[in-house]
PDB file of C-alpha atoms in Angstrom:
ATOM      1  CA  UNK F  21       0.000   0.000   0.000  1.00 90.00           C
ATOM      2  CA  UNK F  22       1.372   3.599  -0.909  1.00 91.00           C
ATOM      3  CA  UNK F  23       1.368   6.662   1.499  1.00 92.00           C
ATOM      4  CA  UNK F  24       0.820   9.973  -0.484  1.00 92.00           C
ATOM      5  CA  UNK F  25       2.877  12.901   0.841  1.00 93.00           C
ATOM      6  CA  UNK F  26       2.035  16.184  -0.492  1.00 93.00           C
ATOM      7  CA  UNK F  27       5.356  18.528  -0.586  1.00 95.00           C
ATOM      8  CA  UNK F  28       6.284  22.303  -1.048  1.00 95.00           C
ATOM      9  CA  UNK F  29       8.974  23.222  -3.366  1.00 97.00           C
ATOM     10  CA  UNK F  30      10.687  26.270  -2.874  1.00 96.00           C
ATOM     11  CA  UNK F  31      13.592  27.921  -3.987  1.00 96.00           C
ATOM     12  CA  UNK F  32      16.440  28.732  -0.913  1.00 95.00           C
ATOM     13  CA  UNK F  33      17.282  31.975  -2.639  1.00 95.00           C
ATOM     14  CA  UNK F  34      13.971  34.599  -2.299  1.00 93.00           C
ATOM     15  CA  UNK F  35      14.679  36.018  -5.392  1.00 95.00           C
ATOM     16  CA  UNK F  36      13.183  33.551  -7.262  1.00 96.00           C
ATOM     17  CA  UNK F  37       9.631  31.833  -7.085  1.00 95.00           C
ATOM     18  CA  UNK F  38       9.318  27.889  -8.115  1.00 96.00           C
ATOM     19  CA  UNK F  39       6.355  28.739 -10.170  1.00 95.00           C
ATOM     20  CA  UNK F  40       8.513  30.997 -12.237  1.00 95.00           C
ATOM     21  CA  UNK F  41      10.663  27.907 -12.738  1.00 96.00           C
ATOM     22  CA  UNK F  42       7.817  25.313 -13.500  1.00 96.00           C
ATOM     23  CA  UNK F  43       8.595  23.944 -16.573  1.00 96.00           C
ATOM     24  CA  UNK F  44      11.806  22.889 -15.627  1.00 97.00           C
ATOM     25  CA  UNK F  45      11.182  21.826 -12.061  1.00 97.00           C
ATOM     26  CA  UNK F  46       8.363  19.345 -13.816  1.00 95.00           C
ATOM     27  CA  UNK F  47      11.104  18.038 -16.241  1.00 96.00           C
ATOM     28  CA  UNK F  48      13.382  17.590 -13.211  1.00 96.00           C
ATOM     29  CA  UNK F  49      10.824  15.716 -11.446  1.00 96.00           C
ATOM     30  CA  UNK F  50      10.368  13.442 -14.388  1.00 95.00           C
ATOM     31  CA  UNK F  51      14.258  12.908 -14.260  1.00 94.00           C
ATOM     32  CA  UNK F  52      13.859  12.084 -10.401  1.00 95.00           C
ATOM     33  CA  UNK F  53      10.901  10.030 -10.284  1.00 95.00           C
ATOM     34  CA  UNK F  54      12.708   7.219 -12.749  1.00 93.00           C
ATOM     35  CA  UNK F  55      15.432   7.225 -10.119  1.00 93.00           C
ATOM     36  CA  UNK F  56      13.133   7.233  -6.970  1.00 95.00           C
ATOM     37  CA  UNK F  57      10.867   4.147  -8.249  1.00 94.00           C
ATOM     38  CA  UNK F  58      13.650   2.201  -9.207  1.00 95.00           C
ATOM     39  CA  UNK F  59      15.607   2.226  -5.957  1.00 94.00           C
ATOM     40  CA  UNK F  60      12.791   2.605  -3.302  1.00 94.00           C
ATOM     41  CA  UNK F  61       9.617   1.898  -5.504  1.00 95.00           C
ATOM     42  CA  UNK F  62       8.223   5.549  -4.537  1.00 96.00           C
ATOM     43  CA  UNK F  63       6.061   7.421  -7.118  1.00 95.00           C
ATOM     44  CA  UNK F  64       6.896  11.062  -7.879  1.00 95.00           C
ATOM     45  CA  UNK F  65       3.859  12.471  -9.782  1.00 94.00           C
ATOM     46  CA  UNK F  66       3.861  15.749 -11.615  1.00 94.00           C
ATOM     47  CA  UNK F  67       4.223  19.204  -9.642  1.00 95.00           C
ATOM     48  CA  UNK F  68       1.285  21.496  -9.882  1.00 94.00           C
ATOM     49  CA  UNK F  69       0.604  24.665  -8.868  1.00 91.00           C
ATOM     50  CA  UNK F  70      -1.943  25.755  -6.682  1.00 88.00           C
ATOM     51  CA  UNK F  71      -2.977  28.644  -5.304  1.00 84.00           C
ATOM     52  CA  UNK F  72      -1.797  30.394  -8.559  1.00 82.00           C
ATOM     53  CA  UNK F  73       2.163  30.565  -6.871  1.00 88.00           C
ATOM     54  CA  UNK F  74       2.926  27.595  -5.117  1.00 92.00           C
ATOM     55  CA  UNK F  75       4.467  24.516  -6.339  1.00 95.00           C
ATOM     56  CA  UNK F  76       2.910  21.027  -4.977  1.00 94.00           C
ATOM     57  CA  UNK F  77       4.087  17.474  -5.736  1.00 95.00           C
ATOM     58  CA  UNK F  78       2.554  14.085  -4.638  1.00 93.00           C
ATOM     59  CA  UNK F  79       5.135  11.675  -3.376  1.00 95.00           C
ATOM     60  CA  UNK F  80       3.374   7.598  -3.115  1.00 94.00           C
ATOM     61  CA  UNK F  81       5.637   5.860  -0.419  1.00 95.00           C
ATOM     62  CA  UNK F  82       5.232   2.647   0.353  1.00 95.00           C
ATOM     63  CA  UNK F  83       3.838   2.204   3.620  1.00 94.00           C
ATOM     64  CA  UNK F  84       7.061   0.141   4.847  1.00 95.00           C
ATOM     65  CA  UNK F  85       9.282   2.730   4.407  1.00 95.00           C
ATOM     66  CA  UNK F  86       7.069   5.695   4.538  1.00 92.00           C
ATOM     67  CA  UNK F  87       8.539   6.384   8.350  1.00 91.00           C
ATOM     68  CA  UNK F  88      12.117   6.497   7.341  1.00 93.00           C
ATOM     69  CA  UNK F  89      11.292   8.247   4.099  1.00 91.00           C
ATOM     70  CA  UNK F  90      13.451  11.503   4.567  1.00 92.00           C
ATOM     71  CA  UNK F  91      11.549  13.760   1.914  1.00 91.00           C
ATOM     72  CA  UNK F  92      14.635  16.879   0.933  1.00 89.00           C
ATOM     73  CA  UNK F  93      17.244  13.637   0.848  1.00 90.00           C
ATOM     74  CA  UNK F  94      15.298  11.494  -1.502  1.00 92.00           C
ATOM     75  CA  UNK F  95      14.228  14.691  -3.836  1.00 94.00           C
ATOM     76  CA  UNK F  96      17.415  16.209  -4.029  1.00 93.00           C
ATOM     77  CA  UNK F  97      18.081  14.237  -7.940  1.00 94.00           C
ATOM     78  CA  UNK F  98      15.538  17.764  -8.417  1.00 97.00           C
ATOM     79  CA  UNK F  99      18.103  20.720  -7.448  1.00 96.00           C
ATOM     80  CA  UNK F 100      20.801  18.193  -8.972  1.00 95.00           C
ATOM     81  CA  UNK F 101      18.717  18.341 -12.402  1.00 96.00           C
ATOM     82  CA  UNK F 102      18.793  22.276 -12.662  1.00 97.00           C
ATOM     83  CA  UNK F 103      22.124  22.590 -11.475  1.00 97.00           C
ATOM     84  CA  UNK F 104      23.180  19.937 -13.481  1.00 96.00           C
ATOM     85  CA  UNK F 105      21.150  20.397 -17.007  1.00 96.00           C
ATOM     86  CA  UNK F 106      19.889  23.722 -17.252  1.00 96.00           C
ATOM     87  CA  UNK F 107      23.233  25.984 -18.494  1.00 95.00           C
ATOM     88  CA  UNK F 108      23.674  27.205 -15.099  1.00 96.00           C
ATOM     89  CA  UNK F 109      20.433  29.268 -15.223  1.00 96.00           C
ATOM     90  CA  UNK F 110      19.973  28.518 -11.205  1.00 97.00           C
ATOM     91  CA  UNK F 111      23.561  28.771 -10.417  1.00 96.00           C
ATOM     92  CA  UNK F 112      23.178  31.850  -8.788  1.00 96.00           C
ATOM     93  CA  UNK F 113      20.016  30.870  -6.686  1.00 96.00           C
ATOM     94  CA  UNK F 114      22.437  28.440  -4.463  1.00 96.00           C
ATOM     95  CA  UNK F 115      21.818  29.658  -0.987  1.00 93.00           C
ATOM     96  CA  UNK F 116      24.229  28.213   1.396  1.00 90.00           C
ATOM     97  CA  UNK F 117      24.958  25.296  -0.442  1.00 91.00           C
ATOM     98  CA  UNK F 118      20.869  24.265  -1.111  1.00 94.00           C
ATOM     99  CA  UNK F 119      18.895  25.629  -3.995  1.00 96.00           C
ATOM    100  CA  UNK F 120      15.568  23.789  -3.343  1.00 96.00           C
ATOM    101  CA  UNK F 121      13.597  23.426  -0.108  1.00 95.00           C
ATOM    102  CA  UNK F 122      10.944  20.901   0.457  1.00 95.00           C
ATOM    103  CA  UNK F 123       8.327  21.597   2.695  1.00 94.00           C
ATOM    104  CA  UNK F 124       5.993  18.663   3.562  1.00 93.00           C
ATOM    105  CA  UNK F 125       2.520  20.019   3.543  1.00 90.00           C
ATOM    106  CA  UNK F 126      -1.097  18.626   4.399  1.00 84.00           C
ATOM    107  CA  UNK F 127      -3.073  17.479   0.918  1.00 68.00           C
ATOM    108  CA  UNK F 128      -4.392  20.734  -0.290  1.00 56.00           C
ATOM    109  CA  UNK F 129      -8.435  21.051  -0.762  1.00 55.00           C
ATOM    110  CA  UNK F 130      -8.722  20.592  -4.860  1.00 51.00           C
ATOM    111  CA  UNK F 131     -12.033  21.948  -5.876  1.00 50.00           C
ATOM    112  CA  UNK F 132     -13.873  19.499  -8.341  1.00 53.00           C
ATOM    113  CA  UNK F 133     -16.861  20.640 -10.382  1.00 58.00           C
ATOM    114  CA  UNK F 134     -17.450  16.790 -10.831  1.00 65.00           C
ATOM    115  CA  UNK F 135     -19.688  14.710  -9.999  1.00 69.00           C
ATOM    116  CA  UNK F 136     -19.390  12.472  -6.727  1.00 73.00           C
ATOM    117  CA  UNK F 137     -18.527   8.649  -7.776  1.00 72.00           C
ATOM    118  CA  UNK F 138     -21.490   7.714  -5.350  1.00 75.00           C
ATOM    119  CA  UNK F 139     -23.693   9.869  -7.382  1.00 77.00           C
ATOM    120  CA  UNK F 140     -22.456   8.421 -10.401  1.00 78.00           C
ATOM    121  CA  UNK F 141     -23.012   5.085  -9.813  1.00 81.00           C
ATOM    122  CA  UNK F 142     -26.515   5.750  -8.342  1.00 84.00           C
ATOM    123  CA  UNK F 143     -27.021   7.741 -11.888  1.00 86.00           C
ATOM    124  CA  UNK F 144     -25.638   4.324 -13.562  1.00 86.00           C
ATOM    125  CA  UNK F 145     -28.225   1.823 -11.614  1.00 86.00           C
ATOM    126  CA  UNK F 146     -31.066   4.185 -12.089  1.00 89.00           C
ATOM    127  CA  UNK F 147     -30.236   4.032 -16.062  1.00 89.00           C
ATOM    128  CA  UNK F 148     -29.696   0.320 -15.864  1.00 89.00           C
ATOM    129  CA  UNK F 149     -33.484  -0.059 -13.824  1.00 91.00           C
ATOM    130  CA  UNK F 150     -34.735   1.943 -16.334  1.00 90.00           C
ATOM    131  CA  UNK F 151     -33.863   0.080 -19.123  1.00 91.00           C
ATOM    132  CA  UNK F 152     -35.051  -3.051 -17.834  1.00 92.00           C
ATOM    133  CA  UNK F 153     -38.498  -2.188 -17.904  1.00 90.00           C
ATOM    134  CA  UNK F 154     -40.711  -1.563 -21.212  1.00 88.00           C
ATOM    135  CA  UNK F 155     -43.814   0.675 -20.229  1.00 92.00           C
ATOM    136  CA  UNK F 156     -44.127   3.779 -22.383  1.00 92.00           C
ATOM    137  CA  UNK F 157     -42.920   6.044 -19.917  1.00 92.00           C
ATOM    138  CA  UNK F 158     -40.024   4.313 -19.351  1.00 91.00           C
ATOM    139  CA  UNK F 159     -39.677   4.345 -22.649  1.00 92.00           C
ATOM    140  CA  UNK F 160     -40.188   8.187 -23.134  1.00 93.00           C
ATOM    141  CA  UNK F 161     -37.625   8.295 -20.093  1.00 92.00           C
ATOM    142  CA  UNK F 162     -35.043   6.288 -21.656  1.00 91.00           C
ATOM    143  CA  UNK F 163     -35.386   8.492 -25.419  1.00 92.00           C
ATOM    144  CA  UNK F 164     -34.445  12.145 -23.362  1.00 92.00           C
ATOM    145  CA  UNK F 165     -31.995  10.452 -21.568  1.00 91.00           C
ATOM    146  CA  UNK F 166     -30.261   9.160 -24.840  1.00 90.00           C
ATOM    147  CA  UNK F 167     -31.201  12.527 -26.836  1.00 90.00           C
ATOM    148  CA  UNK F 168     -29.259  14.059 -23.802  1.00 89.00           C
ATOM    149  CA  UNK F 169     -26.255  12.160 -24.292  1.00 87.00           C
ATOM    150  CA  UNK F 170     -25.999  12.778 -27.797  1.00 87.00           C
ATOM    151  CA  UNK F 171     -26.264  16.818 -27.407  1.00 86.00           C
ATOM    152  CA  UNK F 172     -23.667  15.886 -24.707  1.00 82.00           C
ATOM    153  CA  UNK F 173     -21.372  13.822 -27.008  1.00 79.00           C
ATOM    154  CA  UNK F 174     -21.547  17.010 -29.684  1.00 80.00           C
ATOM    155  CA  UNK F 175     -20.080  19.388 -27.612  1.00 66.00           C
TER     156      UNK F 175
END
């Protein structure tokens, strides 16, 4: 079983923001997360940004290392990446020997204009009900359902 970890990368040096570096601190991560699941089998998923300036990633640790799972050691391959492979464009964001600080961070609220799963499955055996029976109103029923989901498929 895997353990998600949300983390906070930062930048040591306050001159510069992580979301201003975004592109490459995703490619970095990619780099990282080949490294990380083939030595410890932990999953590294894609930084996002939230709050429109903050830089998130989801770490999946397996639960039987999860407590010994020291989060700025195992991410560092990140910092090494843009030192490393971006033409020294972060050189001079080294801040007593770090560039990158990793903050773990509770699972931010994500807002979701979806629809609950519960809902959706309770949409699913309603449909499925429906079908099964052959009065004309169910009939009727099941046509504006159908003509719905083909205005629905247009768009």
């Amino acid at each position: 079983m895997l353990v998600s970890k949300m983390v906070q990368i930062e930048f040591a040096d306050s001159r510069i923001r992580a979301v201003d570096a975004i592109q490459d601190i995703r490619r970095a991560a990619e780099s990282a997360s080949l490294n990380l699941f083939s030595r410890y089998d932990v999953q590294l998923q894609m930084p996002m940004v939230i709050d429109d300036n903050k830089v998130v990633v989801e770490i999946k640790v397996p639960e039987e290392i999860v407590g010994t799972f020291a989060v700025g050691n195992h991410l560092r391959g990140i910092a090494s990446y843009l030192l490393n492979r971006c033409n020294g464009r972060y050189d001079q964001y080294v801040f007593g020997k770090r560039l990158l600080n990793y903050n773990e961070i509770p699972a931010p609220e994500m807002k979701s204009d979806s629809l609950p799963m519960v809902d959706r499955l309770e949409a699913i055996s309603e449909f499925a009900k429906l079908l099964e029976r052959s009065d004309s109103e169910a009939m009727e029923q099941i046509s504006r359902i159908l003509i719905i989901l083909k205005e629905a498929s247009r768009s």
